[in-house]
Amino acid sequence: MAEDPGLSAVEYIDRFFDELRTEIRSNPKLAAKLVKALGGNVVFADEAKADISSPYALASGPKQRFYSVYGALKAPEIKKVLKQHNLATTVDMNGKTPAQLVDMLYERASAKVGERRSSAF
Amino acid sequence: MDGFERSSSDPQKAGKGMPALTAAIANLKGGVGKSTTTVMLADGLAYFYGMTVLIIDLDPQANSSQMLLTERGVQQASDQGKGAHQLLGEFMAGRPANAAPFIMPNAVTLEELRIAEEQDERLGWISILPSHPQLRLREMGLEEEWYTRAGTPTTLSTALAAYFKSAFAPLGSLYDVILLDCPPHLSPLARAGLSVSDVFITPTIADSVCTWGTKQFSEWVSKFVAPDLPERNFVLITRFRDTRYARQVESDLREIYLKDRWFGPTIPESVHVLNAMDRAAPDSYDTFRGKYGGVRGDVRRLAERFTDFMSQRTGATWQKIRD
């Protein structure tokens, strides 16, 4: 970046944080990553929750929390999560209600966590 | 041919009634795509040619078993007394050789095959003698016991090969092709697997490290198992990244180093294939198109090319049942 003699050091930093704030507002995934890297814990709005959450991470915790994140989603959104995380094929999801899809998401994510978690730790 | 004799079960299908072909998928080098090749080839032969395929997973890493059955399925199979480790236990106990009780009859992941079966019209099928991580421990136990009695790795692999030959013999009448997924080293178990095979499928990657591993494997097999290896060897370049360097290595493999071998199509590196090999659950199925996406043409060409290779070896011809 070329040096701008018209800006002070504080103004440079302000510009940087302004950009960061703008990006964080529109990108909950990045926001979640940055907050996590800083050791923080932020509660995100429902519509952002499913997008930033990992079904594997949630399935390894309380079932109620899992359902609080995914239970409110519509069928296409749940299908997207199932597909993105390789937890179901289109064939598997055909004809399923949203409730059945969430159950499938929970059962399969829990099973994978159980199968893949090292028993040594 | 050294394979297991099969009887004529369906005269309508050309190729039936011929001796089953046993193919070892093997390379000294790990990470070259042996298990992925095993699964892709099994799917391709079952889907396009309606073949009945048996996979025998002799690799303790159990990757092809995992890809077809899932981790849970592998464990469930073991809990039901199925698996190559159980067969090895039979050998250790001195019991009669018979692999049939240890086979999982259904390792199908393709929806089209499942539906055809449901409609009593079997159009291709896949079964598996699965592996399990226990296989490694059992093999180590066997080696310790064998060597304590002044045996050697060679006498052990010879005894295992004889046992496998008897144990697999009845399977020849049930399957069209037997694919033996071998571990990436030359343990007595791996050597026994190679010894009972008619042909050798060698997956490799277009880089110098894998070329070196393939050369070593080729020389070892030529010397100790199959002096006529070139005509029994089917080479497959996998996980191909289209760079100038990779193209050069691929060309060198085809034109110089292994020019006397059969080559399958070069299989590109693909995220879709990685996903396809991660079955969602033991009751999850996908269409062929859904499973293989952009590489389905490569899987088709692999099946076609290998069927040509089979025909050349056995004299039988196979007709496509799907496009």
CSV table of C-alpha atoms in Angstrom, one decimal:
chain,number,residue,atom,x,y,z
A,1,MET,CA,0.0,0.0,0.0
A,2,ALA,CA,1.4,3.4,-0.9
A,3,GLU,CA,2.0,5.8,1.9
A,4,ASP,CA,-0.5,8.7,2.1
A,5,PRO,CA,1.1,11.7,3.6
A,6,GLY,CA,-2.3,13.2,4.2
A,7,LEU,CA,-3.4,10.7,6.8
A,8,SER,CA,-2.2,10.3,10.4
A,9,ALA,CA,-1.4,6.9,12.0
A,10,VAL,CA,-4.7,7.1,13.9
A,11,GLU,CA,-6.6,7.8,10.7
A,12,TYR,CA,-5.0,4.8,9.0
A,13,ILE,CA,-6.0,2.5,11.9
A,14,ASP,CA,-9.6,4.0,11.8
A,15,ARG,CA,-9.9,3.2,8.2
A,16,PHE,CA,-8.7,-0.4,8.8
A,17,PHE,CA,-11.3,-0.9,11.6
A,18,ASP,CA,-14.0,0.7,9.6
A,19,GLU,CA,-13.5,-1.8,6.8
A,20,LEU,CA,-13.3,-4.6,9.4
A,21,ARG,CA,-16.6,-3.5,11.0
A,22,THR,CA,-18.3,-3.3,7.7
A,23,GLU,CA,-17.2,-6.8,6.7
A,24,ILE,CA,-18.1,-8.3,10.1
A,25,ARG,CA,-21.7,-6.9,9.8
A,26,SER,CA,-22.3,-8.6,6.5
A,27,ASN,CA,-20.3,-11.7,7.1
A,28,PRO,CA,-21.3,-13.7,10.2
A,29,LYS,CA,-18.9,-16.5,9.4
A,30,LEU,CA,-15.9,-14.2,9.5
A,31,ALA,CA,-17.3,-12.6,12.6
A,32,ALA,CA,-17.7,-15.9,14.3
A,33,LYS,CA,-14.1,-16.9,13.4
A,34,LEU,CA,-12.6,-13.6,14.7
A,35,VAL,CA,-14.6,-13.7,17.9
A,36,LYS,CA,-13.5,-17.3,18.5
A,37,ALA,CA,-9.9,-16.4,17.8
A,38,LEU,CA,-10.1,-13.7,20.4
A,39,GLY,CA,-11.6,-16.2,22.9
A,40,GLY,CA,-15.0,-14.6,23.0
A,41,ASN,CA,-18.5,-16.0,22.9
A,42,VAL,CA,-21.2,-14.1,21.0
A,43,VAL,CA,-24.8,-15.0,20.6
A,44,PHE,CA,-25.8,-14.6,16.9
A,45,ALA,CA,-29.3,-14.1,15.6
A,46,ASP,CA,-31.2,-17.2,14.5
A,47,GLU,CA,-30.8,-16.6,10.8
A,48,ALA,CA,-27.0,-16.5,11.2
A,49,LYS,CA,-26.7,-19.3,13.7
A,50,ALA,CA,-27.2,-22.2,11.2
A,51,ASP,CA,-24.8,-20.6,8.8
A,52,ILE,CA,-21.9,-20.2,11.2
A,53,SER,CA,-22.5,-23.4,13.2
A,54,SER,CA,-21.0,-26.8,12.6
A,55,PRO,CA,-23.5,-29.6,13.1
A,56,TYR,CA,-20.7,-31.8,14.3
A,57,ALA,CA,-19.7,-29.3,17.0
A,58,LEU,CA,-23.3,-28.9,18.1
A,59,ALA,CA,-24.0,-32.6,18.0
A,60,SER,CA,-21.2,-33.2,20.4
A,61,GLY,CA,-23.0,-30.9,22.9
A,62,PRO,CA,-26.5,-30.9,24.5
A,63,LYS,CA,-29.2,-32.1,22.1
A,64,GLN,CA,-31.4,-29.1,23.1
A,65,ARG,CA,-28.9,-26.6,21.9
A,66,PHE,CA,-28.6,-28.5,18.6
A,67,TYR,CA,-32.3,-28.3,18.0
A,68,SER,CA,-32.5,-24.7,19.1
A,69,VAL,CA,-30.2,-23.8,16.2
A,70,TYR,CA,-31.5,-26.1,13.5
A,71,GLY,CA,-35.1,-26.7,14.6
A,72,ALA,CA,-36.3,-23.4,13.3
A,73,LEU,CA,-34.9,-23.8,9.8
A,74,LYS,CA,-37.0,-24.4,6.7
A,75,ALA,CA,-36.5,-27.6,4.7
A,76,PRO,CA,-34.3,-26.1,2.0
A,77,GLU,CA,-32.0,-24.6,4.6
A,78,ILE,CA,-31.7,-27.9,6.5
A,79,LYS,CA,-31.0,-29.7,3.2
A,80,LYS,CA,-28.3,-27.2,2.5
A,81,VAL,CA,-26.6,-28.0,5.8
A,82,LEU,CA,-27.0,-31.8,5.3
A,83,LYS,CA,-25.5,-31.5,1.9
A,84,GLN,CA,-22.7,-29.1,2.8
A,85,HIS,CA,-21.5,-31.4,5.6
A,86,ASN,CA,-21.8,-34.6,3.6
A,87,LEU,CA,-24.5,-35.9,5.9
A,88,ALA,CA,-27.1,-36.8,3.3
A,89,THR,CA,-27.5,-37.3,-0.4
A,90,THR,CA,-30.4,-35.9,-2.5
A,91,VAL,CA,-31.8,-39.4,-2.5
A,92,ASP,CA,-31.7,-39.6,1.3
A,93,MET,CA,-33.6,-36.3,1.7
A,94,ASN,CA,-36.4,-36.9,-0.8
A,95,GLY,CA,-39.8,-36.6,0.7
A,96,LYS,CA,-38.7,-35.8,4.2
A,97,THR,CA,-40.4,-33.2,6.4
A,98,PRO,CA,-38.3,-30.4,8.1
A,99,ALA,CA,-38.7,-32.3,11.4
A,100,GLN,CA,-37.4,-35.5,9.8
A,101,LEU,CA,-34.6,-33.7,8.2
A,102,VAL,CA,-33.5,-32.2,11.5
A,103,ASP,CA,-33.7,-35.6,13.1
A,104,MET,CA,-31.5,-37.0,10.3
A,105,LEU,CA,-29.1,-34.2,10.7
A,106,TYR,CA,-28.8,-34.8,14.4
A,107,GLU,CA,-28.6,-38.6,14.2
A,108,ARG,CA,-26.0,-38.6,11.5
A,109,ALA,CA,-23.9,-35.8,12.9
A,110,SER,CA,-23.9,-37.5,16.3
A,111,ALA,CA,-23.0,-40.8,14.8
A,112,LYS,CA,-20.1,-39.3,12.9
A,113,VAL,CA,-18.8,-37.6,16.0
A,114,GLY,CA,-19.0,-40.8,17.9
A,115,GLU,CA,-17.2,-42.7,15.1
A,116,ARG,CA,-14.4,-40.3,14.6
A,117,ARG,CA,-13.6,-38.9,18.0
A,118,SER,CA,-10.4,-40.4,19.3
A,119,SER,CA,-11.1,-42.6,22.3
A,120,ALA,CA,-7.6,-41.7,23.7
A,121,PHE,CA,-8.7,-38.2,24.7
B,1,MET,CA,-5.2,-68.4,-15.3
B,2,ASP,CA,-4.8,-68.8,-11.5
B,3,GLY,CA,-8.3,-67.4,-10.6
B,4,PHE,CA,-11.2,-69.2,-9.0
B,5,GLU,CA,-13.4,-71.2,-11.3
B,6,ARG,CA,-17.0,-69.9,-11.6
B,7,SER,CA,-20.0,-71.8,-12.9
B,8,SER,CA,-22.4,-70.6,-15.5
B,9,SER,CA,-25.2,-68.7,-13.7
B,10,ASP,CA,-26.6,-66.4,-16.3
B,11,PRO,CA,-26.0,-67.4,-19.8
B,12,GLN,CA,-27.8,-64.3,-21.1
B,13,LYS,CA,-25.0,-62.1,-20.0
B,14,ALA,CA,-21.7,-62.5,-21.9
B,15,GLY,CA,-18.8,-63.0,-19.6
B,16,LYS,CA,-20.9,-65.1,-17.1
B,17,GLY,CA,-19.8,-68.7,-16.9
B,18,MET,CA,-16.2,-67.6,-17.1
B,19,PRO,CA,-13.7,-68.0,-14.3
B,20,ALA,CA,-13.8,-65.0,-12.0
B,21,LEU,CA,-11.0,-62.6,-12.4
B,22,THR,CA,-9.1,-61.7,-9.2
B,23,ALA,CA,-7.4,-58.4,-9.3
B,24,ALA,CA,-5.1,-57.0,-6.6
B,25,ILE,CA,-5.1,-53.3,-6.2
B,26,ALA,CA,-1.7,-52.7,-4.9
B,27,ASN,CA,1.3,-50.4,-4.7
B,28,LEU,CA,4.2,-50.1,-2.3
B,29,LYS,CA,3.5,-46.4,-2.0
B,30,GLY,CA,0.7,-45.3,0.3
B,31,GLY,CA,-1.7,-42.5,-0.5
B,32,VAL,CA,-1.9,-43.3,-4.2
B,33,GLY,CA,-5.6,-43.9,-4.2
B,34,LYS,CA,-5.8,-47.7,-3.9
B,35,SER,CA,-9.0,-47.7,-1.9
B,36,THR,CA,-10.7,-45.0,-4.0
B,37,THR,CA,-9.7,-46.9,-7.1
B,38,THR,CA,-11.2,-50.1,-5.6
B,39,VAL,CA,-14.5,-48.4,-4.9
B,40,MET,CA,-14.7,-46.5,-8.2
B,41,LEU,CA,-13.9,-49.7,-10.2
B,42,ALA,CA,-16.4,-51.8,-8.2
B,43,ASP,CA,-19.1,-49.1,-8.7
B,44,GLY,CA,-18.2,-48.8,-12.4
B,45,LEU,CA,-18.3,-52.5,-13.2
B,46,ALA,CA,-21.5,-53.1,-11.2
B,47,TYR,CA,-23.3,-50.0,-12.6
B,48,PHE,CA,-22.3,-50.1,-16.3
B,49,TYR,CA,-21.8,-53.9,-16.9
B,50,GLY,CA,-24.1,-55.4,-14.2
B,51,MET,CA,-21.2,-57.3,-12.8
B,52,THR,CA,-21.3,-59.0,-9.4
B,53,VAL,CA,-18.3,-57.7,-7.6
B,54,LEU,CA,-16.6,-58.9,-4.3
B,55,ILE,CA,-14.2,-56.6,-2.6
B,56,ILE,CA,-11.7,-58.2,-0.2
B,57,ASP,CA,-10.2,-55.6,2.0
B,58,LEU,CA,-6.8,-56.8,3.3
B,59,ASP,CA,-5.6,-53.4,4.4
B,60,PRO,CA,-5.9,-52.9,8.2
B,61,GLN,CA,-6.6,-49.2,7.5
B,62,ALA,CA,-9.9,-50.5,6.2
B,63,ASN,CA,-10.5,-47.5,3.9
B,64,SER,CA,-12.5,-49.2,1.2
B,65,SER,CA,-14.6,-50.9,3.9
B,66,GLN,CA,-15.1,-47.5,5.5
B,67,MET,CA,-16.0,-45.9,2.1
B,68,LEU,CA,-18.6,-48.5,1.4
B,69,LEU,CA,-20.0,-49.4,4.9
B,70,THR,CA,-19.1,-46.2,6.9
B,71,GLU,CA,-17.1,-46.5,10.2
B,72,ARG,CA,-20.2,-47.6,12.0
B,73,GLY,CA,-20.9,-50.2,9.4
B,74,VAL,CA,-17.3,-51.6,9.7
B,75,GLN,CA,-17.7,-51.9,13.4
B,76,GLN,CA,-21.2,-53.5,13.0
B,77,ALA,CA,-19.8,-56.0,10.6
B,78,SER,CA,-17.1,-56.9,13.0
B,79,ASP,CA,-19.7,-57.2,15.8
B,80,GLN,CA,-21.6,-59.6,13.6
B,81,GLY,CA,-18.4,-61.7,13.2
B,82,LYS,CA,-17.6,-60.6,9.6
B,83,GLY,CA,-14.3,-59.4,8.3
B,84,ALA,CA,-10.9,-60.4,7.1
B,85,HIS,CA,-9.6,-60.4,10.6
B,86,GLN,CA,-12.1,-63.1,11.5
B,87,LEU,CA,-10.8,-65.1,8.5
B,88,LEU,CA,-7.2,-64.7,9.8
B,89,GLY,CA,-8.4,-65.9,13.2
B,90,GLU,CA,-9.7,-69.0,11.5
B,91,PHE,CA,-6.3,-69.6,9.9
B,92,MET,CA,-4.6,-69.1,13.3
B,93,ALA,CA,-7.0,-71.5,14.9
B,94,GLY,CA,-6.3,-74.1,12.2
B,95,ARG,CA,-9.9,-74.2,11.2
B,96,PRO,CA,-11.0,-75.1,7.6
B,97,ALA,CA,-10.6,-72.4,5.0
B,98,ASN,CA,-13.9,-70.7,4.0
B,99,ALA,CA,-14.3,-67.0,3.5
B,100,ALA,CA,-18.0,-67.0,2.8
B,101,PRO,CA,-19.3,-66.7,6.4
B,102,PHE,CA,-17.2,-63.5,6.9
B,103,ILE,CA,-18.6,-61.6,3.9
B,104,MET,CA,-21.0,-58.7,4.1
B,105,PRO,CA,-23.4,-59.5,1.2
B,106,ASN,CA,-24.5,-55.9,0.7
B,107,ALA,CA,-21.9,-53.1,0.2
B,108,VAL,CA,-24.0,-51.2,-2.4
B,109,THR,CA,-24.1,-47.4,-2.2
B,110,LEU,CA,-25.7,-46.7,-5.6
B,111,GLU,CA,-29.4,-46.1,-5.6
B,112,GLU,CA,-29.9,-47.6,-9.0
B,113,LEU,CA,-28.4,-50.9,-7.9
B,114,ARG,CA,-30.5,-50.9,-4.7
B,115,ILE,CA,-33.7,-50.2,-6.6
B,116,ALA,CA,-33.0,-52.9,-9.2
B,117,GLU,CA,-32.5,-55.4,-6.3
B,118,GLU,CA,-35.6,-54.3,-4.6
B,119,GLN,CA,-37.5,-55.0,-7.8
B,120,ASP,CA,-36.0,-58.5,-7.9
B,121,GLU,CA,-33.9,-57.6,-11.0
B,122,ARG,CA,-30.3,-57.5,-9.8
B,123,LEU,CA,-28.4,-55.4,-12.3
B,124,GLY,CA,-24.9,-55.3,-10.7
B,125,TRP,CA,-24.1,-55.9,-7.1
B,126,ILE,CA,-21.2,-55.3,-4.6
B,127,SER,CA,-20.3,-57.4,-1.6
B,128,ILE,CA,-17.3,-57.0,0.7
B,129,LEU,CA,-15.1,-59.1,2.9
B,130,PRO,CA,-14.4,-56.0,5.1
B,131,SER,CA,-11.3,-55.1,6.9
B,132,HIS,CA,-11.1,-53.8,10.5
B,133,PRO,CA,-8.3,-52.1,12.4
B,134,GLN,CA,-8.2,-55.4,14.4
B,135,LEU,CA,-6.6,-57.0,11.4
B,136,ARG,CA,-3.3,-55.3,12.1
B,137,LEU,CA,-3.2,-56.6,15.7
B,138,ARG,CA,-4.2,-60.0,14.6
B,139,GLU,CA,-1.6,-60.1,11.9
B,140,MET,CA,1.1,-59.0,14.3
B,141,GLY,CA,0.0,-61.7,16.8
B,142,LEU,CA,0.2,-64.2,14.0
B,143,GLU,CA,3.7,-63.1,12.9
B,144,GLU,CA,5.0,-63.3,16.5
B,145,GLU,CA,3.6,-66.8,16.9
B,146,TRP,CA,4.8,-68.0,13.5
B,147,TYR,CA,8.4,-66.7,13.9
B,148,THR,CA,8.6,-68.1,17.5
B,149,ARG,CA,8.2,-71.5,15.8
B,150,ALA,CA,11.1,-70.8,13.5
B,151,GLY,CA,8.9,-69.8,10.6
B,152,THR,CA,9.9,-67.0,8.2
B,153,PRO,CA,7.9,-64.3,6.5
B,154,THR,CA,8.1,-66.2,3.3
B,155,THR,CA,6.8,-69.5,4.7
B,156,LEU,CA,4.0,-67.5,6.4
B,157,SER,CA,2.9,-65.8,3.2
B,158,THR,CA,3.0,-69.1,1.4
B,159,ALA,CA,0.8,-70.7,4.0
B,160,LEU,CA,-1.6,-67.8,4.0
B,161,ALA,CA,-1.7,-67.8,0.2
B,162,ALA,CA,-2.6,-71.5,0.2
B,163,TYR,CA,-5.3,-70.9,2.9
B,164,PHE,CA,-6.7,-67.9,1.0
B,165,LYS,CA,-6.9,-69.9,-2.2
B,166,SER,CA,-9.0,-72.5,-0.5
B,167,ALA,CA,-11.0,-69.9,1.4
B,168,PHE,CA,-11.8,-67.9,-1.8
B,169,ALA,CA,-12.3,-70.8,-4.1
B,170,PRO,CA,-16.1,-71.3,-3.6
B,171,LEU,CA,-16.6,-67.5,-4.2
B,172,GLY,CA,-15.7,-67.9,-7.9
B,173,SER,CA,-19.2,-69.2,-8.7
B,174,LEU,CA,-20.8,-66.2,-7.0
B,175,TYR,CA,-18.9,-63.3,-8.4
B,176,ASP,CA,-17.7,-61.9,-11.7
B,177,VAL,CA,-14.8,-60.0,-10.3
B,178,ILE,CA,-12.9,-60.1,-7.0
B,179,LEU,CA,-11.0,-56.9,-6.1
B,180,LEU,CA,-8.4,-57.4,-3.5
B,181,ASP,CA,-7.5,-54.1,-1.8
B,182,CYS,CA,-3.9,-54.7,-0.5
B,183,PRO,CA,-2.0,-52.7,2.1
B,184,PRO,CA,0.8,-50.4,1.0
B,185,HIS,CA,3.7,-52.7,2.1
B,186,LEU,CA,4.8,-56.3,1.6
B,187,SER,CA,3.6,-57.9,4.8
B,188,PRO,CA,2.9,-61.7,4.7
B,189,LEU,CA,-0.8,-60.9,4.4
B,190,ALA,CA,-0.2,-58.5,1.5
B,191,ARG,CA,2.1,-61.0,-0.2
B,192,ALA,CA,-0.5,-63.7,0.2
B,193,GLY,CA,-3.1,-61.4,-1.4
B,194,LEU,CA,-0.8,-60.8,-4.4
B,195,SER,CA,-0.1,-64.5,-4.8
B,196,VAL,CA,-3.7,-65.4,-5.3
B,197,SER,CA,-4.4,-62.7,-7.8
B,198,ASP,CA,-4.7,-63.0,-11.6
B,199,VAL,CA,-3.9,-59.4,-12.4
B,200,PHE,CA,-2.5,-56.4,-10.6
B,201,ILE,CA,-4.0,-52.9,-10.7
B,202,THR,CA,-1.4,-50.3,-9.8
B,203,PRO,CA,-2.7,-46.9,-8.9
B,204,THR,CA,-0.1,-44.2,-8.9
B,205,ILE,CA,0.3,-40.5,-8.9
B,206,ALA,CA,2.1,-38.4,-11.5
B,207,ASP,CA,5.1,-37.4,-9.4
B,208,SER,CA,8.6,-38.6,-8.9
B,209,VAL,CA,8.0,-40.1,-5.4
B,210,CYS,CA,5.1,-42.3,-6.6
B,211,THR,CA,7.0,-43.2,-9.8
B,212,TRP,CA,9.8,-44.5,-7.7
B,213,GLY,CA,7.4,-46.5,-5.5
B,214,THR,CA,5.7,-47.9,-8.5
B,215,LYS,CA,9.1,-49.0,-10.0
B,216,GLN,CA,10.0,-50.8,-6.7
B,217,PHE,CA,6.7,-52.5,-6.5
B,218,SER,CA,6.8,-53.5,-10.1
B,219,GLU,CA,10.3,-55.0,-9.7
B,220,TRP,CA,9.4,-56.9,-6.6
B,221,VAL,CA,6.2,-58.4,-8.1
B,222,SER,CA,8.0,-59.3,-11.3
B,223,LYS,CA,10.7,-61.1,-9.3
B,224,PHE,CA,8.7,-62.9,-6.7
B,225,VAL,CA,5.1,-63.2,-7.8
B,226,ALA,CA,4.5,-62.6,-11.5
B,227,PRO,CA,7.4,-62.8,-14.0
B,228,ASP,CA,4.9,-61.9,-16.7
B,229,LEU,CA,3.7,-58.8,-14.8
B,230,PRO,CA,3.6,-56.4,-17.8
B,231,GLU,CA,0.8,-58.3,-19.4
B,232,ARG,CA,-1.1,-58.7,-16.1
B,233,ASN,CA,-0.6,-55.1,-15.0
B,234,PHE,CA,-3.3,-52.4,-15.3
B,235,VAL,CA,-1.9,-49.0,-14.3
B,236,LEU,CA,-4.0,-46.1,-13.3
B,237,ILE,CA,-2.8,-42.5,-12.7
B,238,THR,CA,-5.0,-41.0,-10.0
B,239,ARG,CA,-5.4,-37.7,-8.3
B,240,PHE,CA,-4.1,-35.9,-11.4
B,241,ARG,CA,-3.5,-32.2,-11.0
B,242,ASP,CA,-3.2,-30.7,-14.5
B,243,THR,CA,0.2,-29.0,-14.3
B,244,ARG,CA,3.0,-29.0,-16.8
B,245,TYR,CA,5.1,-31.1,-14.5
B,246,ALA,CA,2.3,-33.7,-13.9
B,247,ARG,CA,1.7,-33.9,-17.6
B,248,GLN,CA,5.3,-34.6,-18.2
B,249,VAL,CA,5.5,-37.3,-15.5
B,250,GLU,CA,2.2,-38.9,-16.8
B,251,SER,CA,3.7,-38.9,-20.3
B,252,ASP,CA,6.9,-40.5,-19.1
B,253,LEU,CA,5.0,-43.2,-17.2
B,254,ARG,CA,2.9,-44.0,-20.2
B,255,GLU,CA,5.6,-43.7,-22.9
B,256,ILE,CA,8.8,-44.8,-21.1
B,257,TYR,CA,8.8,-46.3,-17.7
B,258,LEU,CA,5.6,-48.5,-18.0
B,259,LYS,CA,5.0,-48.4,-21.7
B,260,ASP,CA,4.5,-52.2,-21.8
B,261,ARG,CA,1.5,-52.0,-19.4
B,262,TRP,CA,-2.3,-51.5,-19.8
B,263,PHE,CA,-3.3,-48.0,-18.8
B,264,GLY,CA,-6.7,-46.9,-17.5
B,265,PRO,CA,-7.9,-43.3,-17.9
B,266,THR,CA,-6.1,-40.7,-15.9
B,267,ILE,CA,-8.4,-39.8,-13.0
B,268,PRO,CA,-8.3,-36.1,-12.0
B,269,GLU,CA,-8.0,-34.8,-8.5
B,270,SER,CA,-11.6,-34.1,-7.4
B,271,VAL,CA,-13.3,-32.8,-4.3
B,272,HIS,CA,-16.4,-34.5,-5.5
B,273,VAL,CA,-14.7,-37.9,-5.3
B,274,LEU,CA,-13.4,-37.1,-1.8
B,275,ASN,CA,-17.0,-36.4,-0.8
B,276,ALA,CA,-18.3,-39.4,-2.6
B,277,MET,CA,-16.0,-41.6,-0.6
B,278,ASP,CA,-17.5,-40.3,2.7
B,279,ARG,CA,-20.8,-42.2,2.9
B,280,ALA,CA,-23.2,-40.3,5.1
B,281,ALA,CA,-24.7,-43.3,6.9
B,282,PRO,CA,-25.0,-47.1,6.4
B,283,ASP,CA,-28.5,-46.5,5.0
B,284,SER,CA,-27.5,-43.6,2.7
B,285,TYR,CA,-27.7,-44.1,-1.1
B,286,ASP,CA,-26.9,-41.9,-4.0
B,287,THR,CA,-27.5,-42.1,-7.7
B,288,PHE,CA,-24.4,-42.7,-9.9
B,289,ARG,CA,-24.7,-39.1,-11.2
B,290,GLY,CA,-25.0,-37.7,-7.7
B,291,LYS,CA,-22.1,-39.7,-6.3
B,292,TYR,CA,-19.6,-39.1,-9.0
B,293,GLY,CA,-20.7,-35.8,-10.5
B,294,GLY,CA,-18.1,-34.4,-12.8
B,295,VAL,CA,-15.9,-37.5,-12.7
B,296,ARG,CA,-18.6,-39.9,-13.8
B,297,GLY,CA,-17.2,-40.0,-17.3
B,298,ASP,CA,-13.8,-41.0,-15.8
B,299,VAL,CA,-15.5,-43.8,-13.8
B,300,ARG,CA,-17.2,-45.0,-16.9
B,301,ARG,CA,-14.0,-45.0,-18.9
B,302,LEU,CA,-12.2,-46.8,-16.1
B,303,ALA,CA,-14.9,-49.5,-16.1
B,304,GLU,CA,-14.7,-49.7,-19.9
B,305,ARG,CA,-11.0,-49.9,-20.1
B,306,PHE,CA,-10.8,-52.5,-17.3
B,307,THR,CA,-13.5,-54.6,-19.0
B,308,ASP,CA,-11.4,-54.5,-22.1
B,309,PHE,CA,-8.4,-55.7,-20.0
B,310,MET,CA,-10.5,-58.4,-18.5
B,311,SER,CA,-11.7,-59.5,-21.9
B,312,GLN,CA,-8.2,-59.6,-23.2
B,313,ARG,CA,-7.2,-61.8,-20.2
B,314,THR,CA,-10.2,-64.1,-20.1
B,315,GLY,CA,-11.5,-64.1,-23.7
B,316,ALA,CA,-14.9,-63.2,-22.5
B,317,THR,CA,-16.8,-60.1,-23.6
B,318,TRP,CA,-19.1,-58.0,-21.5
B,319,GLN,CA,-22.0,-55.9,-22.6
B,320,LYS,CA,-22.9,-52.6,-21.2
B,321,ILE,CA,-26.3,-52.4,-19.5
B,322,ARG,CA,-26.3,-48.7,-18.7
B,323,ASP,CA,-24.9,-45.6,-20.4
